[in-house]
Coordinates of C-alpha atoms in Angstrom, one line a residue:
Chain O
M1 CA -28.8 48.6 -25.6
A2 CA -26.5 48.3 -22.6
E3 CA -25.5 44.8 -21.6
D4 CA -27.1 43.7 -18.3
K5 CA -24.1 42.9 -16.0
N6 CA -26.3 40.8 -13.7
E7 CA -27.6 38.6 -16.5
K8 CA -26.2 35.0 -16.2
K9 CA -24.2 33.9 -19.1
W10 CA -24.0 30.3 -20.3
Y11 CA -20.5 30.0 -18.8
D12 CA -21.7 31.1 -15.4
Y13 CA -23.8 27.9 -15.3
L14 CA -20.7 25.9 -16.1
L15 CA -18.7 27.5 -13.3
T16 CA -21.4 27.1 -10.7
I17 CA -22.4 23.5 -11.0
K18 CA -23.6 22.4 -7.6
K19 CA -21.1 20.2 -5.7
P20 CA -23.7 17.5 -4.8
L21 CA -24.4 17.2 -8.6
V22 CA -20.6 16.7 -9.3
Y23 CA -20.5 14.0 -6.6
L24 CA -23.6 12.3 -7.9
G25 CA -22.0 12.2 -11.3
M26 CA -18.8 10.7 -9.8
F27 CA -20.9 8.1 -8.0
L28 CA -22.6 7.1 -11.2
V29 CA -19.4 6.8 -13.3
V30 CA -17.8 4.7 -10.6
I31 CA -20.8 2.5 -9.8
I32 CA -22.1 1.7 -13.3
P33 CA -19.0 -0.1 -14.6
F34 CA -18.6 -1.8 -11.2
L35 CA -22.2 -3.2 -11.1
S36 CA -22.1 -4.1 -14.8
R37 CA -19.0 -6.1 -14.0
C38 CA -17.1 -4.5 -16.8
K39 CA -13.8 -6.3 -17.6
L40 CA -11.0 -4.0 -18.6
K41 CA -7.8 -5.7 -19.7
T42 CA -4.9 -3.6 -18.6
Y43 CA -1.4 -3.4 -20.1
E44 CA 1.4 -4.8 -18.0
T45 CA 4.3 -2.4 -17.1
D46 CA 8.0 -3.3 -16.6
L47 CA 8.1 -2.5 -12.9
V48 CA 5.2 -4.9 -12.1
K49 CA 6.6 -7.6 -14.5
K50 CA 9.9 -7.4 -12.6
V51 CA 8.2 -8.4 -9.3
F52 CA 6.4 -11.2 -11.0
T53 CA 9.6 -12.4 -12.7
R54 CA 11.5 -12.3 -9.5
V55 CA 9.0 -14.5 -7.8
E56 CA 9.1 -16.9 -10.7
K57 CA 12.9 -17.0 -10.4
I58 CA 12.5 -18.1 -6.8
H59 CA 10.3 -20.8 -8.0
E60 CA 12.8 -21.9 -10.6
Y61 CA 15.6 -21.8 -7.9
N62 CA 13.4 -23.9 -5.5
K63 CA 12.8 -26.5 -8.2
E64 CA 16.6 -26.9 -8.8
H65 CA 17.5 -26.7 -5.1
P66 CA 14.7 -28.5 -3.2
D67 CA 16.9 -28.9 -0.1
S68 CA 17.8 -25.2 0.2
K69 CA 14.6 -23.5 -0.9
R70 CA 14.1 -19.8 -0.8
G71 CA 11.1 -18.0 0.6
I72 CA 9.4 -14.7 0.6
L73 CA 9.4 -12.4 3.6
L74 CA 6.2 -10.4 3.6
G75 CA 5.8 -7.1 5.4
F76 CA 2.1 -6.4 5.9
D77 CA 2.7 -2.7 6.2
Y78 CA -0.8 -1.3 5.7
G79 CA -3.9 -0.6 7.8
P80 CA -7.7 -0.3 7.2
S81 CA -7.4 3.1 5.5
T82 CA -5.7 1.7 2.4
T83 CA -7.2 -1.8 2.2
P84 CA -9.0 -1.1 -1.1
E85 CA -5.7 -0.5 -2.8
N86 CA -3.4 -2.8 -0.9
D87 CA -5.7 -5.8 -0.5
P88 CA -5.7 -6.8 -4.2
M89 CA -1.9 -6.5 -4.2
L90 CA -1.6 -8.7 -1.1
Y91 CA -4.0 -11.3 -2.6
A92 CA -2.1 -11.4 -5.9
V93 CA 1.3 -11.7 -4.3
L94 CA 0.2 -14.4 -1.9
R95 CA -1.7 -16.3 -4.6
H96 CA 1.5 -16.3 -6.7
A97 CA 3.6 -17.5 -3.8
F98 CA 1.2 -20.3 -2.7
L99 CA 0.6 -21.3 -6.3
R100 CA 4.3 -21.8 -6.7
D101 CA 4.8 -23.4 -3.3
I102 CA 7.1 -20.7 -2.1
P103 CA 7.3 -20.5 1.7
V104 CA 5.9 -17.3 3.1
V105 CA 6.9 -15.6 6.4
A106 CA 4.8 -12.6 7.3
W107 CA 4.8 -9.9 10.0
A108 CA 3.0 -6.6 10.6
P109 CA 4.8 -3.6 12.2
Y110 CA 1.8 -2.0 14.0
V111 CA -0.9 -3.3 16.2
A112 CA -3.7 -1.8 14.0
Y113 CA -2.6 -4.1 11.2
L114 CA -2.5 -7.4 13.0
Q115 CA -6.1 -8.7 12.8
L116 CA -6.3 -7.4 9.3
A117 CA -3.2 -9.3 8.3
E118 CA -4.1 -12.5 10.0
G119 CA -7.5 -12.7 8.4
R120 CA -6.3 -12.0 4.9
I121 CA -3.2 -14.3 4.9
K122 CA -5.2 -17.3 6.1
R123 CA -7.9 -16.5 3.6
I124 CA -5.5 -16.9 0.7
A125 CA -3.5 -19.8 2.3
K126 CA -6.8 -21.7 2.5
E127 CA -7.3 -21.4 -1.2
Y128 CA -4.1 -23.4 -1.8
K129 CA -4.2 -25.8 1.1
A130 CA -1.1 -24.1 2.6
E131 CA -0.2 -25.7 5.9
Y132 CA 0.5 -23.3 8.8
G133 CA 4.0 -23.6 10.2
K134 CA 5.2 -25.6 7.1
D135 CA 4.2 -23.5 4.1
Y136 CA 3.6 -20.2 5.8
V137 CA 3.7 -18.5 9.2
F138 CA 2.4 -15.2 10.6
M139 CA 4.9 -13.9 13.1
G140 CA 2.5 -11.2 14.4
L141 CA 3.7 -7.9 15.7
A142 CA 7.2 -6.6 14.7
Y143 CA 7.1 -3.3 16.6
P144 CA 9.3 -1.3 16.5
P145 CA 10.1 -2.6 13.0
T146 CA 13.8 -1.5 12.8
P147 CA 15.2 -4.0 15.4
Y148 CA 13.2 -6.8 13.8
M149 CA 14.6 -6.0 10.3
I150 CA 18.1 -5.8 11.7
S151 CA 17.8 -9.1 13.7
T152 CA 16.6 -10.9 10.5
G153 CA 20.2 -10.3 9.3
T154 CA 21.1 -13.2 11.7
D155 CA 18.0 -14.8 13.1
M156 CA 14.6 -13.2 13.6
R157 CA 13.3 -15.8 16.2
P158 CA 14.7 -14.3 19.4
M159 CA 12.9 -11.1 18.7
F160 CA 9.5 -12.8 18.5
N161 CA 9.6 -15.7 21.0
T162 CA 6.1 -16.7 19.8
D163 CA 4.2 -16.2 16.5
Y164 CA 0.8 -14.5 16.3
Y165 CA -1.0 -17.6 17.6
G166 CA 1.3 -18.1 20.6
N167 CA 3.3 -21.0 19.1
D168 CA 6.9 -21.3 20.2
V169 CA 9.0 -20.0 17.2
Y170 CA 11.6 -22.7 17.7
K171 CA 8.9 -25.4 17.3
L172 CA 7.6 -24.2 13.9
P173 CA 9.4 -26.2 11.1
I174 CA 9.3 -23.4 8.5
L175 CA 11.3 -21.2 10.8
D176 CA 14.2 -23.7 11.1
R177 CA 15.3 -22.5 7.7
F178 CA 13.5 -19.3 7.0
N179 CA 14.7 -17.1 9.8
N180 CA 17.2 -14.8 8.1
Y181 CA 17.7 -12.9 4.9
D182 CA 19.9 -15.6 3.4
A183 CA 16.8 -17.9 3.1
F184 CA 14.6 -15.3 1.5
G185 CA 14.8 -14.6 -2.2
L186 CA 12.7 -11.5 -1.8
V187 CA 11.2 -9.2 0.7
V188 CA 7.8 -7.9 -0.4
T189 CA 6.5 -4.9 1.5
I190 CA 2.8 -4.2 0.9
S191 CA 2.4 -0.8 2.2
G192 CA 0.3 2.3 2.6
T193 CA 2.9 4.0 4.7
A194 CA 6.6 5.0 4.4
M195 CA 7.7 1.5 5.6
P196 CA 9.2 0.5 2.2
E197 CA 11.9 3.1 2.8
V198 CA 12.7 1.5 6.2
W199 CA 13.0 -1.9 4.4
L200 CA 15.4 -0.3 1.9
R201 CA 17.5 1.2 4.7
Y202 CA 18.0 -2.0 6.6
A203 CA 17.2 -5.1 4.5
N204 CA 18.5 -3.7 1.2
S205 CA 21.3 -1.2 2.2
L206 CA 22.7 -3.2 5.1
Y207 CA 22.1 -6.8 4.0
N208 CA 21.8 -6.5 0.3
Q209 CA 18.4 -8.1 0.3
D210 CA 16.2 -7.7 -2.7
V211 CA 13.1 -5.7 -1.8
A212 CA 9.9 -5.3 -3.9
V213 CA 7.3 -2.8 -3.0
A214 CA 3.5 -2.8 -3.5
T215 CA 2.3 0.6 -2.6
T216 CA -0.7 2.9 -2.7
A217 CA -0.8 5.4 -5.6
V218 CA -0.2 8.3 -3.2
N219 CA 3.2 7.0 -2.2
A220 CA 4.1 5.7 -5.7
A221 CA 5.5 9.0 -6.9
K222 CA 8.0 9.0 -4.0
F223 CA 9.0 5.4 -4.5
Y224 CA 9.6 5.7 -8.3
A225 CA 13.0 7.2 -7.5
Y226 CA 14.0 4.0 -5.7
A227 CA 12.6 1.8 -8.4
A228 CA 14.5 3.7 -11.1
S229 CA 17.7 3.4 -9.2
G230 CA 17.3 -0.3 -8.9
Q231 CA 17.0 -0.2 -5.1
F232 CA 13.6 -1.7 -5.4
T233 CA 13.5 -4.9 -7.4
G234 CA 10.1 -3.9 -8.8
M235 CA 7.1 -1.9 -7.9
I236 CA 3.3 -2.5 -7.8
A237 CA 1.8 1.0 -7.7
G238 CA -1.8 1.7 -6.9
L239 CA -4.9 -0.1 -8.2
K240 CA -3.5 -0.1 -11.7
G241 CA -0.4 -2.0 -10.5
A242 CA -2.5 -4.4 -8.5
A243 CA -4.7 -5.1 -11.6
E244 CA -1.6 -5.9 -13.7
Y245 CA -0.2 -8.3 -11.1
E246 CA -3.7 -9.8 -10.6
Q247 CA -3.9 -10.4 -14.4
M248 CA -0.5 -12.1 -14.5
V249 CA -1.3 -14.3 -11.6
T250 CA -4.7 -15.3 -12.9
R251 CA -3.1 -16.3 -16.2
L252 CA -0.6 -18.4 -14.3
E253 CA -3.3 -19.9 -12.1
N254 CA -5.3 -20.9 -15.1
K255 CA -2.2 -22.7 -16.5
V256 CA -1.2 -24.3 -13.2
I257 CA -4.6 -25.4 -11.8
D258 CA -6.1 -25.9 -15.2
E259 CA -9.6 -26.3 -13.8
D260 CA -12.7 -24.1 -13.3
I261 CA -11.9 -22.2 -10.1
K262 CA -15.4 -22.9 -8.6
E263 CA -14.9 -26.6 -9.1
Y264 CA -11.4 -26.4 -7.8
L265 CA -12.4 -24.7 -4.6
T266 CA -15.5 -26.9 -4.1
G267 CA -13.4 -30.1 -4.2
L268 CA -10.3 -28.7 -2.4
Y269 CA -10.8 -30.2 1.0
K270 CA -12.7 -33.4 0.0
N271 CA -10.7 -36.5 0.8
V272 CA -7.9 -34.7 2.6
D273 CA -6.6 -35.3 6.1
K274 CA -8.3 -32.5 8.0
D275 CA -6.0 -33.0 11.0
K276 CA -3.3 -31.3 8.9
Y277 CA -5.4 -28.1 8.9
P278 CA -6.3 -27.1 12.5
E279 CA -9.3 -24.8 12.8
K280 CA -7.2 -22.4 14.8
Y281 CA -5.7 -21.3 11.5
Y282 CA -8.6 -21.8 9.1
E283 CA -11.5 -24.1 8.6
P284 CA -10.7 -26.7 5.9
E285 CA -14.0 -26.4 4.0
Y286 CA -15.8 -23.9 1.8
T287 CA -19.3 -22.6 2.0
K288 CA -21.1 -21.4 -1.2
S289 CA -20.7 -17.8 -0.1
E290 CA -17.0 -18.1 0.5
I291 CA -16.5 -19.6 -2.9
N292 CA -18.3 -16.7 -4.5
T293 CA -16.3 -14.2 -2.6
A294 CA -13.0 -16.0 -3.5
I295 CA -13.9 -15.9 -7.2
L296 CA -14.8 -12.2 -7.0
R297 CA -11.6 -11.5 -5.1
R298 CA -9.6 -12.8 -8.1
R299 CA -10.6 -9.8 -10.2
Q300 CA -11.1 -7.2 -7.5
A301 CA -8.5 -4.8 -8.9
G302 CA -9.5 -5.5 -12.5
R303 CA -13.1 -4.6 -11.7
G304 CA -11.9 -1.5 -10.0
M305 CA -10.0 -0.4 -13.1
S306 CA -13.1 0.1 -15.2
S307 CA -14.5 2.4 -12.5
Q308 CA -11.1 4.1 -12.4
F309 CA -11.3 4.7 -16.1
G310 CA -14.8 6.1 -15.8
A311 CA -13.7 8.4 -13.0
H312 CA -10.6 9.7 -14.8
V313 CA -12.6 10.5 -18.0
Y314 CA -15.3 12.2 -15.9
V315 CA -12.7 14.4 -14.1
I316 CA -11.0 15.3 -17.5
I317 CA -14.4 16.3 -18.8
L318 CA -15.0 18.4 -15.6
I319 CA -11.6 20.1 -16.0
I320 CA -12.4 20.9 -19.7
I321 CA -15.8 22.3 -18.7
G322 CA -14.3 24.4 -15.9
N323 CA -11.6 25.8 -18.2
V324 CA -13.9 26.5 -21.1
G325 CA -16.2 28.5 -18.7
Y326 CA -13.3 30.3 -17.2
Y327 CA -11.8 31.2 -20.5
F328 CA -15.0 32.7 -21.9
K329 CA -15.7 34.5 -18.7
R330 CA -12.3 36.1 -18.7
R331 CA -12.6 37.0 -22.4
D332 CA -15.9 38.8 -21.8
E333 CA -14.6 40.6 -18.7
K334 CA -11.6 41.8 -20.7
R335 CA -13.9 43.0 -23.5
R336 CA -16.0 44.8 -21.0
K337 CA -13.0 46.6 -19.6
T338 CA -11.6 47.6 -22.9
G339 CA -15.0 48.7 -24.1
K340 CA -15.0 46.4 -27.1
W341 CA -18.1 44.7 -25.8
G342 CA -20.6 44.0 -28.6
A343 CA -18.3 45.7 -31.2
Chain F
M1 CA -30.2 -15.8 15.6
E2 CA -26.9 -16.6 14.0
A3 CA -28.2 -15.1 10.8
I4 CA -28.9 -11.8 12.6
S5 CA -25.4 -11.7 14.1
T6 CA -23.8 -12.5 10.7
L7 CA -25.8 -9.7 9.0
F8 CA -25.9 -7.2 11.8
W9 CA -22.3 -5.9 11.9
P10 CA -21.8 -5.7 8.2
T11 CA -25.0 -3.8 7.9
V12 CA -23.8 -1.4 10.6
A13 CA -20.6 -0.9 8.5
V14 CA -22.7 -0.1 5.4
L15 CA -24.8 2.4 7.4
L16 CA -21.8 4.1 8.8
T17 CA -20.2 4.3 5.3
L18 CA -23.3 6.0 4.0
A19 CA -23.4 8.3 7.1
I20 CA -19.8 9.4 6.3
Y21 CA -20.7 10.1 2.7
T22 CA -23.6 12.4 3.7
F23 CA -20.9 15.0 4.3
L24 CA -20.7 15.4 0.6
W25 CA -24.1 17.1 0.7
E26 CA -23.2 19.2 3.8
D27 CA -22.0 18.9 7.3
N28 CA -24.8 17.2 9.3
P29 CA -25.5 15.4 12.6
I30 CA -25.5 11.9 11.0
Y31 CA -22.0 12.6 9.7
K32 CA -20.9 13.8 13.1
V33 CA -22.3 10.7 14.9
A34 CA -20.3 8.5 12.5
E35 CA -17.2 10.6 12.8
H36 CA -17.3 10.4 16.6
I37 CA -18.0 6.7 16.6
F38 CA -15.0 6.2 14.3
T39 CA -12.6 8.3 16.6
G40 CA -13.8 6.6 19.8
V41 CA -13.7 3.0 18.4
S42 CA -10.2 3.6 16.8
V43 CA -8.7 4.9 20.1
G44 CA -10.4 2.1 22.2
Y45 CA -9.3 -0.6 19.7
M46 CA -5.7 0.7 19.7
I47 CA -5.5 0.7 23.5
A48 CA -6.8 -2.8 23.8
Q49 CA -4.6 -4.1 20.9
S50 CA -1.5 -2.4 22.4
W51 CA -2.2 -4.0 25.8
H52 CA -2.7 -7.5 24.3
N53 CA 0.0 -7.4 21.7
I54 CA 2.8 -5.2 23.2
I55 CA 2.5 -4.8 27.0
M56 CA 1.4 -8.3 27.8
P57 CA 3.6 -10.5 25.5
K58 CA 6.6 -8.2 25.3
L59 CA 6.9 -7.0 28.9
I60 CA 4.7 -8.7 31.5
V61 CA 4.8 -12.3 30.3
P62 CA 8.6 -12.4 29.7
T63 CA 9.3 -10.7 33.0
T64 CA 7.1 -13.2 35.0
N65 CA 8.6 -16.1 33.0
Y66 CA 12.1 -15.1 33.7
F67 CA 11.3 -14.6 37.4
S68 CA 9.7 -18.1 37.6
N69 CA 12.7 -19.6 35.8
G70 CA 15.1 -18.0 38.2
R71 CA 16.7 -15.8 35.5
Y72 CA 16.5 -12.7 37.7
L73 CA 19.0 -10.5 35.9
L74 CA 17.0 -10.8 32.6
A75 CA 13.8 -10.0 34.6
I76 CA 15.4 -6.9 36.1
Y77 CA 16.5 -5.9 32.7
F78 CA 12.9 -6.0 31.5
I79 CA 11.7 -4.1 34.6
I80 CA 14.2 -1.3 34.1
G81 CA 13.0 -1.0 30.5
G82 CA 9.4 -0.9 31.6
L83 CA 10.2 1.7 34.3
I84 CA 12.0 4.0 31.8
G85 CA 9.0 3.6 29.5
L86 CA 6.7 4.7 32.3
L87 CA 8.6 7.9 32.6
Y88 CA 6.8 9.1 29.5
L89 CA 3.7 9.5 31.7
S90 CA 5.5 12.1 33.8
R91 CA 4.5 14.6 31.2
F92 CA 1.0 14.8 32.9
S93 CA 2.5 16.9 35.6
E94 CA 4.5 20.1 35.1
K95 CA 6.7 19.3 38.1
T96 CA 7.8 15.9 36.9
S97 CA 7.7 16.4 33.1
W98 CA 11.5 16.8 32.9
L99 CA 11.7 13.0 33.6
S100 CA 10.2 12.2 30.2
R101 CA 13.4 13.5 28.6
Y102 CA 15.2 10.4 29.6
P103 CA 13.2 7.9 27.5
I104 CA 13.0 10.5 24.7
A105 CA 16.8 11.0 24.8
I106 CA 17.4 7.2 24.8
T107 CA 15.0 6.6 21.8
V108 CA 16.3 9.6 19.8
G109 CA 19.9 8.8 20.6
F110 CA 19.5 5.2 19.5
Y111 CA 17.8 5.9 16.3
A112 CA 19.9 8.9 15.3
G113 CA 23.0 6.9 15.8
F114 CA 21.7 3.8 14.1
K115 CA 20.1 5.4 11.1
I116 CA 23.0 7.6 9.9
V117 CA 24.7 4.9 7.8
P118 CA 21.5 3.3 6.3
I119 CA 20.0 6.7 5.5
W120 CA 23.2 7.9 3.9
M121 CA 23.4 4.7 1.8
T122 CA 19.7 4.6 0.8
N123 CA 18.8 8.2 0.4
V124 CA 22.1 9.9 -0.6
S125 CA 24.8 7.7 -2.1
K126 CA 22.6 5.3 -4.0
Q127 CA 20.3 8.1 -5.2
L128 CA 23.3 10.2 -6.2
N129 CA 24.7 7.3 -8.1
A130 CA 21.3 6.8 -9.8
T131 CA 21.5 10.3 -11.1
I132 CA 24.8 9.6 -12.8
Q133 CA 24.3 6.0 -14.1
Y134 CA 21.6 3.4 -14.7
P135 CA 21.3 0.4 -12.4
N136 CA 23.1 -1.7 -15.2
G137 CA 26.2 0.7 -15.0
D138 CA 25.6 2.7 -18.2
S139 CA 26.0 6.4 -18.0
M140 CA 22.9 8.5 -17.9
L141 CA 24.4 10.7 -20.6
N142 CA 25.2 7.8 -22.9
L143 CA 25.5 9.1 -26.4
K144 CA 25.5 5.6 -27.8
M145 CA 21.7 5.5 -27.0
F146 CA 21.2 8.4 -29.4
G147 CA 23.3 6.5 -32.0
K148 CA 21.0 3.5 -31.5
F149 CA 18.0 5.7 -32.0
F150 CA 19.3 7.2 -35.3
D151 CA 20.2 3.7 -36.5
N152 CA 16.7 2.4 -35.6
P153 CA 14.3 5.3 -35.0
T154 CA 11.6 3.7 -32.9
W155 CA 9.6 5.4 -30.1
G156 CA 11.1 3.0 -27.5
N157 CA 14.7 3.9 -28.6
F158 CA 13.8 7.6 -28.5
I159 CA 12.5 7.3 -25.0
S160 CA 15.6 5.3 -23.9
A161 CA 17.9 8.0 -25.5
I162 CA 16.3 11.0 -23.9
N163 CA 15.4 9.5 -20.5
G164 CA 18.9 9.8 -19.0
P165 CA 19.5 13.4 -20.2
I166 CA 16.1 14.5 -19.0
I167 CA 16.8 13.2 -15.5
V168 CA 20.3 14.7 -15.3
I169 CA 19.2 18.1 -16.7
G170 CA 16.0 18.1 -14.7
V171 CA 17.8 17.4 -11.4
L172 CA 20.4 20.2 -12.2
L173 CA 17.6 22.7 -13.1
V174 CA 15.6 22.1 -9.9
L175 CA 18.8 22.2 -7.8
I176 CA 19.7 25.6 -9.3
Y177 CA 16.1 26.8 -8.8
F178 CA 16.2 26.0 -5.1
F179 CA 19.8 27.0 -4.3
F180 CA 19.4 30.4 -6.0
S181 CA 15.8 31.2 -5.0
F182 CA 16.9 34.7 -3.8
S183 CA 17.2 37.6 -6.3
N184 CA 20.0 36.7 -8.7
D185 CA 20.8 38.2 -12.1
N186 CA 23.2 35.5 -13.3
I187 CA 22.1 34.6 -16.8
V188 CA 22.2 30.8 -16.1
V189 CA 20.1 31.1 -13.0
R190 CA 17.6 33.3 -14.7
A191 CA 17.4 31.1 -17.8
S192 CA 16.9 28.0 -15.7
R193 CA 13.9 29.2 -13.7
K194 CA 11.1 28.5 -16.2
P195 CA 12.4 25.1 -17.3
A196 CA 12.9 24.2 -13.6
L197 CA 9.3 25.1 -12.9
V198 CA 8.2 22.9 -15.8
V199 CA 10.1 20.0 -14.3
L200 CA 8.6 20.7 -10.9
M201 CA 5.1 20.9 -12.3
L202 CA 5.5 17.7 -14.2
G203 CA 6.5 16.0 -10.9
F204 CA 3.6 17.5 -9.1
G205 CA 1.3 16.6 -11.9
G206 CA 2.4 13.0 -11.7
S207 CA 1.8 13.0 -7.9
F208 CA -1.6 14.6 -8.3
G209 CA -2.6 12.0 -10.9
Y210 CA -1.6 9.2 -8.6
T211 CA -3.3 10.8 -5.6
F212 CA -6.5 11.1 -7.6
M213 CA -6.3 7.4 -8.4
A214 CA -5.7 6.6 -4.8
R215 CA -8.8 8.5 -3.6
I216 CA -11.0 6.9 -6.3
S217 CA -9.7 3.5 -5.2
L218 CA -10.9 4.1 -1.7
F219 CA -14.3 5.0 -3.0
I220 CA -14.3 1.9 -5.2
G221 CA -13.3 -0.1 -2.1
R222 CA -16.3 1.1 -0.1
M223 CA -18.6 0.4 -3.1
N224 CA -17.1 -3.0 -3.5
Y225 CA -17.9 -3.7 0.2
I226 CA -21.5 -2.5 -0.2
F227 CA -22.3 -4.0 -3.6
S228 CA -20.2 -7.2 -3.5
D229 CA -19.5 -8.3 0.1
W230 CA -22.5 -7.0 1.9
I231 CA -25.0 -7.9 -0.9
E232 CA -23.4 -11.4 -0.9
I233 CA -23.9 -11.7 2.9
L234 CA -27.4 -10.3 2.6
T235 CA -28.6 -12.7 -0.1
T236 CA -26.9 -15.7 1.5
T237 CA -28.3 -14.9 5.0
L238 CA -31.8 -14.1 3.9
G239 CA -31.9 -16.8 1.2
G240 CA -31.2 -19.2 4.0

């Protein structure tokens, strides 16, 4: 009996799975580990460890040289489109810096990043009682970024005149010392763009400044060449890199703070002189909801990794299913053509 | 009332996120509405932000300050800069569009001149150097690494030994592939094509894997917003 060519074979079903069903599957494999608050311990790679170690070295240096401390210059080089990847990196790096009392000077190169940067930096500063103008400063817009990077070779202040909040840059104590590359132990560019290359060109190549990059996974492949050549001091790549750094910082935080984080945040602004913390920068008190969010933020990337794991396994399964279907379909077509069908 | 204002905008964000995801089913009016709101809001936001963060603090305020302080030369310097910048707008008319070439020429000329040395150092000389030696100064084709592997045959030593040769040979293969992409019967060129393609595919595969991770991260980010941030706001607000 002749084979009915229109009859659907089992592999045809594999090759014609409806797109909405594929998306529904993806939704489930992402959301289930996320909602179940799965914890996935991730292994720590050398490139991420290098960033962490470099920051620790700054801390060691500052302990030995309290009068000539070194800080971190932070390039807030990402916008809303890459916040899910870059936010955990920013939080982890800032937590590390504030935990180790390393002064932070930050700026953003494009207007779309400004409000995002301001909100996030103050959120983390608040968790460690960092004082604005003394422990950290947000310079605001550094556009176009190239002249700002070059002027930091001598003094960044004339390029800004005022910081983001309109304060005179010559009246902020932190900027008396931290105004050029000599005072910074590290530039950290947290980026969803090609900005790390610009940092390399000017801060690293012209001024020999150490630059570490925290970048989205899409850009990571491009920046590996610079990390391998030693031009980048280290690299935090994608959500995986963020999870690694987050894990290292959490370990350090548990050691340094040595207290349940909920209790630590609840009691942080009790019995402190609130005049030191003007509301213009952040409100020196915590609501219950803020504390819950701050705790969740501490494992944001780690939580995401379990969903990443689910999504990767799911896609591997889909690729196998597609290839199995394709293989058998081709084999049958070949047999039909050569007349060996059913032989 | 405060509760409504706290909850209202995050809820709008959640609804717009879901509206965008309806595209996964098929193109539809709900998706179109969200898409148009996004485009309009983005442009409006950028214009307002540019006015408040660039034009006002970097041009108008310093100019007026310099005038009021009697530093007229500096003020004129800013005005000239502003006027040259305004020439970009001449492109709106065909008759005057040639004027826009002046600010373009100044910008391109400045950056072309300024970037030559840093780009050479960053993208050429240091990268070239990194194809020959490791950051610590060891040669990429260091045979001692193989000796170390044979003395102590661990996986880590094996990777360290073959890493340098793979990079050097991979770079050479890909360069030959692209330089001799036209028809060529040279035996070296012919023999290198397949291995070069393997190297290229490994590179593209790595990029694809990372790109996939990035896209999933964005999805996780939105889910995090809905199921962590928004739910937290919702329960706190409604719970009083």
